[in-house]
Amino acid sequence: MASVKVYNMNGQETGTLELSADLFEMEYNEPLIHQAVVTRLANDRQGTKGTLTRTEVRGGGKKPWRQKGTGNARQGSIRAPQWIKGGVVFAPKSRDFSKKMNKTAKRTALFSAISKKIADGEFYVIDEVAVKDGKTKEMIAFLNAFKFDSTVLLVMNDNDALVIRAARNIHGLNTMSIDLLNTYDVVKNSVLVVAKDAILKLQEAYEVYSDEDVKEAEEE
């Protein structure tokens, strides 16, 4: 079992928590984590840009002037790329940038990233993530109690409106529900802070690995 310390919002240690070693002591798999991050970034791309080629621009069917005798350079269409309002050479077109990743590989990448945070001492479990009035100063006091000086991802079991409001104006502090936790946000932030009930919910959801899933991951 992987044992981690549990703290309160004031930075005081309140106990320990035993987590599954199969999930939270996983070997660091950088290629798989890289694949998960690339997949996430690719899926965020809209790919809606697009311009017209010379065959798609309206007009230009008639030759602007005769081939010879005018003193001008010969031209075949006013919609050629060198003309104003002409078509674009190698015009960019809308495309789908999305990528797919096997769910077992995605899950392995997530827990590999979390295990790396635990091993590096960049993982904290809070017994209860809550603020009284939803004030920014309450969240600043929390950060000062732990002496965080880098980007922090605060993961809750549910989206607490007061916590989100208290944290939204603090640069470098991000909040997220455990249901939305992903590899990209884990590696993007330097420190991972998770509520106790949230990490237990995550463990319960992914603790059981079937033989078929393990075999599928090995084949990839």
PDB file of C-alpha atoms in Angstrom:
ATOM      1  CA  MET A   1       0.000   0.000   0.000  1.00  0.00           C
ATOM      2  CA  ALA A   2       1.108   3.549  -0.713  1.00  0.00           C
ATOM      3  CA  SER A   3       0.949   5.715   2.406  1.00  0.00           C
ATOM      4  CA  VAL A   4       0.497   9.487   2.096  1.00  0.00           C
ATOM      5  CA  LYS A   5       0.114  12.163   4.753  1.00  0.00           C
ATOM      6  CA  VAL A   6      -3.190  13.965   5.228  1.00  0.00           C
ATOM      7  CA  TYR A   7      -3.278  17.676   6.076  1.00  0.00           C
ATOM      8  CA  ASN A   8      -5.898  20.246   6.914  1.00  0.00           C
ATOM      9  CA  MET A   9      -6.285  23.622   5.225  1.00  0.00           C
ATOM     10  CA  ASN A  10      -3.910  25.181   7.787  1.00  0.00           C
ATOM     11  CA  GLY A  11      -1.036  22.942   6.723  1.00  0.00           C
ATOM     12  CA  GLN A  12      -1.200  20.769   9.851  1.00  0.00           C
ATOM     13  CA  GLU A  13      -0.795  17.008   9.531  1.00  0.00           C
ATOM     14  CA  THR A  14      -3.912  15.172  10.681  1.00  0.00           C
ATOM     15  CA  GLY A  15      -3.069  11.573   9.795  1.00  0.00           C
ATOM     16  CA  THR A  16      -2.167   9.244   6.960  1.00  0.00           C
ATOM     17  CA  LEU A  17      -4.048   7.608   4.135  1.00  0.00           C
ATOM     18  CA  GLU A  18      -3.359   4.215   2.605  1.00  0.00           C
ATOM     19  CA  LEU A  19      -3.710   4.094  -1.162  1.00  0.00           C
ATOM     20  CA  SER A  20      -3.484   1.251  -3.632  1.00  0.00           C
ATOM     21  CA  ALA A  21       0.126   0.577  -4.603  1.00  0.00           C
ATOM     22  CA  ASP A  22      -1.021  -0.763  -7.976  1.00  0.00           C
ATOM     23  CA  LEU A  23      -2.390   2.683  -8.818  1.00  0.00           C
ATOM     24  CA  PHE A  24      -0.295   5.175  -6.884  1.00  0.00           C
ATOM     25  CA  GLU A  25       3.113   3.516  -7.035  1.00  0.00           C
ATOM     26  CA  MET A  26       3.029   2.970 -10.763  1.00  0.00           C
ATOM     27  CA  GLU A  27       6.221   3.107 -12.809  1.00  0.00           C
ATOM     28  CA  TYR A  28       6.819   6.392 -14.600  1.00  0.00           C
ATOM     29  CA  ASN A  29       5.827   5.945 -18.248  1.00  0.00           C
ATOM     30  CA  GLU A  30       6.932   9.087 -20.072  1.00  0.00           C
ATOM     31  CA  PRO A  31       5.996   7.963 -23.625  1.00  0.00           C
ATOM     32  CA  LEU A  32       2.450   7.159 -22.515  1.00  0.00           C
ATOM     33  CA  ILE A  33       2.132  10.448 -20.629  1.00  0.00           C
ATOM     34  CA  HIS A  34       3.415  12.297 -23.692  1.00  0.00           C
ATOM     35  CA  GLN A  35       0.823  10.559 -25.832  1.00  0.00           C
ATOM     36  CA  ALA A  36      -1.954  11.545 -23.413  1.00  0.00           C
ATOM     37  CA  VAL A  37      -0.843  15.187 -23.400  1.00  0.00           C
ATOM     38  CA  VAL A  38      -0.574  15.340 -27.204  1.00  0.00           C
ATOM     39  CA  THR A  39      -4.014  13.741 -27.534  1.00  0.00           C
ATOM     40  CA  ARG A  40      -5.549  16.279 -25.155  1.00  0.00           C
ATOM     41  CA  LEU A  41      -3.980  19.261 -26.930  1.00  0.00           C
ATOM     42  CA  ALA A  42      -4.937  17.917 -30.348  1.00  0.00           C
ATOM     43  CA  ASN A  43      -8.544  17.420 -29.265  1.00  0.00           C
ATOM     44  CA  ASP A  44      -8.684  21.020 -28.058  1.00  0.00           C
ATOM     45  CA  ARG A  45      -7.901  22.320 -31.544  1.00  0.00           C
ATOM     46  CA  GLN A  46     -10.921  23.554 -33.505  1.00  0.00           C
ATOM     47  CA  GLY A  47      -9.448  23.170 -36.978  1.00  0.00           C
ATOM     48  CA  THR A  48     -12.042  25.548 -38.447  1.00  0.00           C
ATOM     49  CA  LYS A  49      -9.705  27.794 -40.447  1.00  0.00           C
ATOM     50  CA  GLY A  50     -10.090  27.871 -44.217  1.00  0.00           C
ATOM     51  CA  THR A  51      -9.443  30.084 -47.226  1.00  0.00           C
ATOM     52  CA  LEU A  52     -10.276  29.775 -50.927  1.00  0.00           C
ATOM     53  CA  THR A  53      -8.064  28.520 -53.728  1.00  0.00           C
ATOM     54  CA  ARG A  54      -8.218  30.092 -57.205  1.00  0.00           C
ATOM     55  CA  THR A  55     -10.753  27.487 -58.316  1.00  0.00           C
ATOM     56  CA  GLU A  56     -13.089  28.448 -55.457  1.00  0.00           C
ATOM     57  CA  VAL A  57     -12.967  32.252 -55.705  1.00  0.00           C
ATOM     58  CA  ARG A  58     -15.963  33.697 -57.476  1.00  0.00           C
ATOM     59  CA  GLY A  59     -15.369  35.353 -60.873  1.00  0.00           C
ATOM     60  CA  GLY A  60     -12.333  35.414 -63.116  1.00  0.00           C
ATOM     61  CA  GLY A  61     -13.765  33.264 -65.866  1.00  0.00           C
ATOM     62  CA  LYS A  62     -12.828  35.725 -68.580  1.00  0.00           C
ATOM     63  CA  LYS A  63      -9.273  36.494 -69.591  1.00  0.00           C
ATOM     64  CA  PRO A  64      -8.663  40.124 -68.420  1.00  0.00           C
ATOM     65  CA  TRP A  65      -6.952  41.198 -71.661  1.00  0.00           C
ATOM     66  CA  ARG A  66      -5.612  39.615 -74.798  1.00  0.00           C
ATOM     67  CA  GLN A  67      -2.403  37.644 -74.628  1.00  0.00           C
ATOM     68  CA  LYS A  68      -0.213  40.017 -76.647  1.00  0.00           C
ATOM     69  CA  GLY A  69      -0.022  43.589 -77.765  1.00  0.00           C
ATOM     70  CA  THR A  70      -1.142  45.439 -74.608  1.00  0.00           C
ATOM     71  CA  GLY A  71       2.254  45.893 -72.964  1.00  0.00           C
ATOM     72  CA  ASN A  72       0.988  44.202 -69.839  1.00  0.00           C
ATOM     73  CA  ALA A  73       2.123  40.891 -68.477  1.00  0.00           C
ATOM     74  CA  ARG A  74      -0.009  38.059 -69.755  1.00  0.00           C
ATOM     75  CA  GLN A  75      -2.796  37.080 -67.402  1.00  0.00           C
ATOM     76  CA  GLY A  76      -5.323  34.279 -67.534  1.00  0.00           C
ATOM     77  CA  SER A  77      -7.649  35.196 -64.682  1.00  0.00           C
ATOM     78  CA  ILE A  78      -8.189  38.016 -62.203  1.00  0.00           C
ATOM     79  CA  ARG A  79      -8.601  35.340 -59.524  1.00  0.00           C
ATOM     80  CA  ALA A  80      -5.035  34.057 -59.836  1.00  0.00           C
ATOM     81  CA  PRO A  81      -3.001  34.215 -56.568  1.00  0.00           C
ATOM     82  CA  GLN A  82      -1.022  37.306 -57.614  1.00  0.00           C
ATOM     83  CA  TRP A  83      -4.196  39.360 -57.958  1.00  0.00           C
ATOM     84  CA  ILE A  84      -5.926  41.254 -55.151  1.00  0.00           C
ATOM     85  CA  LYS A  85      -8.935  39.171 -54.066  1.00  0.00           C
ATOM     86  CA  GLY A  86      -7.381  36.225 -55.870  1.00  0.00           C
ATOM     87  CA  GLY A  87      -7.180  32.694 -54.544  1.00  0.00           C
ATOM     88  CA  VAL A  88      -4.611  31.494 -51.997  1.00  0.00           C
ATOM     89  CA  VAL A  89      -1.805  29.135 -52.955  1.00  0.00           C
ATOM     90  CA  PHE A  90      -1.945  25.943 -50.871  1.00  0.00           C
ATOM     91  CA  ALA A  91      -4.902  27.387 -48.963  1.00  0.00           C
ATOM     92  CA  PRO A  92      -5.435  26.064 -45.423  1.00  0.00           C
ATOM     93  CA  LYS A  93      -8.607  24.014 -45.079  1.00  0.00           C
ATOM     94  CA  SER A  94     -10.756  22.900 -42.176  1.00  0.00           C
ATOM     95  CA  ARG A  95      -9.621  19.590 -40.750  1.00  0.00           C
ATOM     96  CA  ASP A  96     -10.138  17.360 -37.757  1.00  0.00           C
ATOM     97  CA  PHE A  97      -7.082  17.319 -35.484  1.00  0.00           C
ATOM     98  CA  SER A  98      -8.579  14.958 -32.915  1.00  0.00           C
ATOM     99  CA  LYS A  99      -6.748  11.842 -31.815  1.00  0.00           C
ATOM    100  CA  LYS A 100      -7.934   8.714 -30.057  1.00  0.00           C
ATOM    101  CA  MET A 101      -6.303   6.967 -27.142  1.00  0.00           C
ATOM    102  CA  ASN A 102      -7.216   3.620 -25.659  1.00  0.00           C
ATOM    103  CA  LYS A 103      -8.986   4.012 -22.310  1.00  0.00           C
ATOM    104  CA  THR A 104      -6.567   1.647 -20.555  1.00  0.00           C
ATOM    105  CA  ALA A 105      -3.561   3.558 -21.879  1.00  0.00           C
ATOM    106  CA  LYS A 106      -5.206   6.839 -20.866  1.00  0.00           C
ATOM    107  CA  ARG A 107      -5.837   5.530 -17.363  1.00  0.00           C
ATOM    108  CA  THR A 108      -2.292   4.205 -17.049  1.00  0.00           C
ATOM    109  CA  ALA A 109      -0.875   7.569 -18.135  1.00  0.00           C
ATOM    110  CA  LEU A 110      -2.963   9.377 -15.514  1.00  0.00           C
ATOM    111  CA  PHE A 111      -1.873   7.203 -12.604  1.00  0.00           C
ATOM    112  CA  SER A 112       1.710   7.167 -13.825  1.00  0.00           C
ATOM    113  CA  ALA A 113       1.707  10.974 -13.687  1.00  0.00           C
ATOM    114  CA  ILE A 114       0.108  10.990 -10.224  1.00  0.00           C
ATOM    115  CA  SER A 115       2.601   8.388  -8.969  1.00  0.00           C
ATOM    116  CA  LYS A 116       5.414  10.625 -10.188  1.00  0.00           C
ATOM    117  CA  LYS A 117       3.977  13.525  -8.191  1.00  0.00           C
ATOM    118  CA  ILE A 118       3.818  11.360  -5.061  1.00  0.00           C
ATOM    119  CA  ALA A 119       7.382  10.121  -5.522  1.00  0.00           C
ATOM    120  CA  ASP A 120       8.670  13.691  -6.006  1.00  0.00           C
ATOM    121  CA  GLY A 121       6.842  15.051  -2.948  1.00  0.00           C
ATOM    122  CA  GLU A 122       4.538  17.210  -5.064  1.00  0.00           C
ATOM    123  CA  PHE A 123       1.303  15.507  -3.954  1.00  0.00           C
ATOM    124  CA  TYR A 124      -0.812  16.570  -0.965  1.00  0.00           C
ATOM    125  CA  VAL A 125      -4.041  15.181   0.461  1.00  0.00           C
ATOM    126  CA  ILE A 126      -6.358  17.579   2.309  1.00  0.00           C
ATOM    127  CA  ASP A 127      -8.913  16.145   4.743  1.00  0.00           C
ATOM    128  CA  GLU A 128     -11.527  18.722   3.696  1.00  0.00           C
ATOM    129  CA  VAL A 129     -11.294  21.417   1.029  1.00  0.00           C
ATOM    130  CA  ALA A 130     -13.621  24.174   2.175  1.00  0.00           C
ATOM    131  CA  VAL A 131     -13.695  27.905   2.806  1.00  0.00           C
ATOM    132  CA  LYS A 132     -16.116  29.834   4.965  1.00  0.00           C
ATOM    133  CA  ASP A 133     -16.900  32.971   2.986  1.00  0.00           C
ATOM    134  CA  GLY A 134     -15.466  32.315  -0.472  1.00  0.00           C
ATOM    135  CA  LYS A 135     -12.924  35.115  -0.060  1.00  0.00           C
ATOM    136  CA  THR A 136      -9.634  35.239  -1.914  1.00  0.00           C
ATOM    137  CA  LYS A 137      -7.745  35.856   1.337  1.00  0.00           C
ATOM    138  CA  GLU A 138      -8.901  32.470   2.647  1.00  0.00           C
ATOM    139  CA  MET A 139      -7.294  30.671  -0.281  1.00  0.00           C
ATOM    140  CA  ILE A 140      -4.155  32.801  -0.008  1.00  0.00           C
ATOM    141  CA  ALA A 141      -3.870  31.758   3.637  1.00  0.00           C
ATOM    142  CA  PHE A 142      -4.120  28.129   2.507  1.00  0.00           C
ATOM    143  CA  LEU A 143      -1.306  28.587  -0.022  1.00  0.00           C
ATOM    144  CA  ASN A 144       0.865  30.391   2.514  1.00  0.00           C
ATOM    145  CA  ALA A 145       0.325  27.625   5.075  1.00  0.00           C
ATOM    146  CA  PHE A 146       1.931  25.141   2.684  1.00  0.00           C
ATOM    147  CA  LYS A 147       4.416  27.695   1.288  1.00  0.00           C
ATOM    148  CA  PHE A 148       3.474  26.899  -2.293  1.00  0.00           C
ATOM    149  CA  ASP A 149       5.466  29.061  -4.702  1.00  0.00           C
ATOM    150  CA  SER A 150       4.537  27.400  -7.990  1.00  0.00           C
ATOM    151  CA  THR A 151       1.431  26.365  -9.928  1.00  0.00           C
ATOM    152  CA  VAL A 152      -1.064  24.352  -7.894  1.00  0.00           C
ATOM    153  CA  LEU A 153      -3.938  22.153  -9.051  1.00  0.00           C
ATOM    154  CA  LEU A 154      -6.602  21.814  -6.358  1.00  0.00           C
ATOM    155  CA  VAL A 155      -8.870  18.828  -6.968  1.00  0.00           C
ATOM    156  CA  MET A 156     -12.203  18.521  -5.171  1.00  0.00           C
ATOM    157  CA  ASN A 157     -14.802  15.782  -5.000  1.00  0.00           C
ATOM    158  CA  ASP A 158     -17.451  18.184  -6.248  1.00  0.00           C
ATOM    159  CA  ASN A 159     -17.329  21.717  -7.590  1.00  0.00           C
ATOM    160  CA  ASP A 160     -17.622  23.844  -4.455  1.00  0.00           C
ATOM    161  CA  ALA A 161     -18.798  27.279  -5.594  1.00  0.00           C
ATOM    162  CA  LEU A 162     -17.165  29.039  -2.632  1.00  0.00           C
ATOM    163  CA  VAL A 163     -13.786  27.374  -3.216  1.00  0.00           C
ATOM    164  CA  ILE A 164     -13.903  28.175  -6.922  1.00  0.00           C
ATOM    165  CA  ARG A 165     -14.779  31.807  -6.203  1.00  0.00           C
ATOM    166  CA  ALA A 166     -11.993  32.144  -3.634  1.00  0.00           C
ATOM    167  CA  ALA A 167      -9.409  30.698  -6.027  1.00  0.00           C
ATOM    168  CA  ARG A 168     -10.375  32.201  -9.373  1.00  0.00           C
ATOM    169  CA  ASN A 169      -8.423  35.463  -8.936  1.00  0.00           C
ATOM    170  CA  ILE A 170      -5.191  33.803  -7.788  1.00  0.00           C
ATOM    171  CA  HIS A 171      -2.624  33.381 -10.533  1.00  0.00           C
ATOM    172  CA  GLY A 172      -1.160  29.878 -10.616  1.00  0.00           C
ATOM    173  CA  LEU A 173      -3.986  28.242  -8.651  1.00  0.00           C
ATOM    174  CA  ASN A 174      -6.388  26.039 -10.603  1.00  0.00           C
ATOM    175  CA  THR A 175      -9.420  24.161  -9.307  1.00  0.00           C
ATOM    176  CA  MET A 176     -11.031  21.064 -10.767  1.00  0.00           C
ATOM    177  CA  SER A 177     -13.520  18.335  -9.978  1.00  0.00           C
ATOM    178  CA  ILE A 178     -12.087  14.830  -9.597  1.00  0.00           C
ATOM    179  CA  ASP A 179     -14.346  13.683 -12.434  1.00  0.00           C
ATOM    180  CA  LEU A 180     -12.418  15.928 -14.842  1.00  0.00           C
ATOM    181  CA  LEU A 181      -8.894  15.068 -13.651  1.00  0.00           C
ATOM    182  CA  ASN A 182      -6.621  14.229 -16.565  1.00  0.00           C
ATOM    183  CA  THR A 183      -2.955  13.659 -17.344  1.00  0.00           C
ATOM    184  CA  TYR A 184      -2.449  17.038 -19.014  1.00  0.00           C
ATOM    185  CA  ASP A 185      -3.540  19.067 -15.992  1.00  0.00           C
ATOM    186  CA  VAL A 186      -1.532  16.855 -13.625  1.00  0.00           C
ATOM    187  CA  VAL A 187       1.746  17.415 -15.485  1.00  0.00           C
ATOM    188  CA  LYS A 188       0.964  21.064 -16.322  1.00  0.00           C
ATOM    189  CA  ASN A 189       0.840  22.063 -12.648  1.00  0.00           C
ATOM    190  CA  SER A 190       3.828  21.708 -10.343  1.00  0.00           C
ATOM    191  CA  VAL A 191       1.863  20.647  -7.251  1.00  0.00           C
ATOM    192  CA  LEU A 192      -1.192  18.401  -7.033  1.00  0.00           C
ATOM    193  CA  VAL A 193      -3.490  18.917  -4.028  1.00  0.00           C
ATOM    194  CA  VAL A 194      -6.440  16.535  -3.724  1.00  0.00           C
ATOM    195  CA  ALA A 195      -9.281  16.331  -1.241  1.00  0.00           C
ATOM    196  CA  LYS A 196      -9.366  13.087   0.745  1.00  0.00           C
ATOM    197  CA  ASP A 197     -12.830  12.080  -0.420  1.00  0.00           C
ATOM    198  CA  ALA A 198     -11.836  12.867  -4.016  1.00  0.00           C
ATOM    199  CA  ILE A 199      -8.751  10.631  -4.036  1.00  0.00           C
ATOM    200  CA  LEU A 200     -10.742   7.798  -2.456  1.00  0.00           C
ATOM    201  CA  LYS A 201     -13.410   8.227  -5.125  1.00  0.00           C
ATOM    202  CA  LEU A 202     -10.739   8.066  -7.824  1.00  0.00           C
ATOM    203  CA  GLN A 203      -9.225   4.946  -6.305  1.00  0.00           C
ATOM    204  CA  GLU A 204     -12.602   3.247  -6.021  1.00  0.00           C
ATOM    205  CA  ALA A 205     -13.390   4.002  -9.651  1.00  0.00           C
ATOM    206  CA  TYR A 206     -10.123   2.616 -11.047  1.00  0.00           C
ATOM    207  CA  GLU A 207      -8.895   0.129  -8.473  1.00  0.00           C
ATOM    208  CA  VAL A 208     -10.061  -2.979 -10.303  1.00  0.00           C
ATOM    209  CA  TYR A 209      -7.951  -3.861 -13.343  1.00  0.00           C
ATOM    210  CA  SER A 210      -9.139  -6.815 -15.384  1.00  0.00           C
ATOM    211  CA  ASP A 211      -6.664  -9.188 -17.036  1.00  0.00           C
ATOM    212  CA  GLU A 212      -8.026  -8.161 -20.420  1.00  0.00           C
ATOM    213  CA  ASP A 213      -7.251  -4.485 -19.729  1.00  0.00           C
ATOM    214  CA  VAL A 214      -3.705  -5.253 -18.643  1.00  0.00           C
ATOM    215  CA  LYS A 215      -3.152  -7.422 -21.709  1.00  0.00           C
ATOM    216  CA  GLU A 216      -4.584  -4.718 -23.939  1.00  0.00           C
ATOM    217  CA  ALA A 217      -2.214  -2.114 -22.461  1.00  0.00           C
ATOM    218  CA  GLU A 218       0.794  -4.384 -22.928  1.00  0.00           C
ATOM    219  CA  GLU A 219      -0.071  -4.984 -26.575  1.00  0.00           C
ATOM    220  CA  GLU A 220      -0.017  -1.221 -27.212  1.00  0.00           C
TER     221      GLU A 220
END
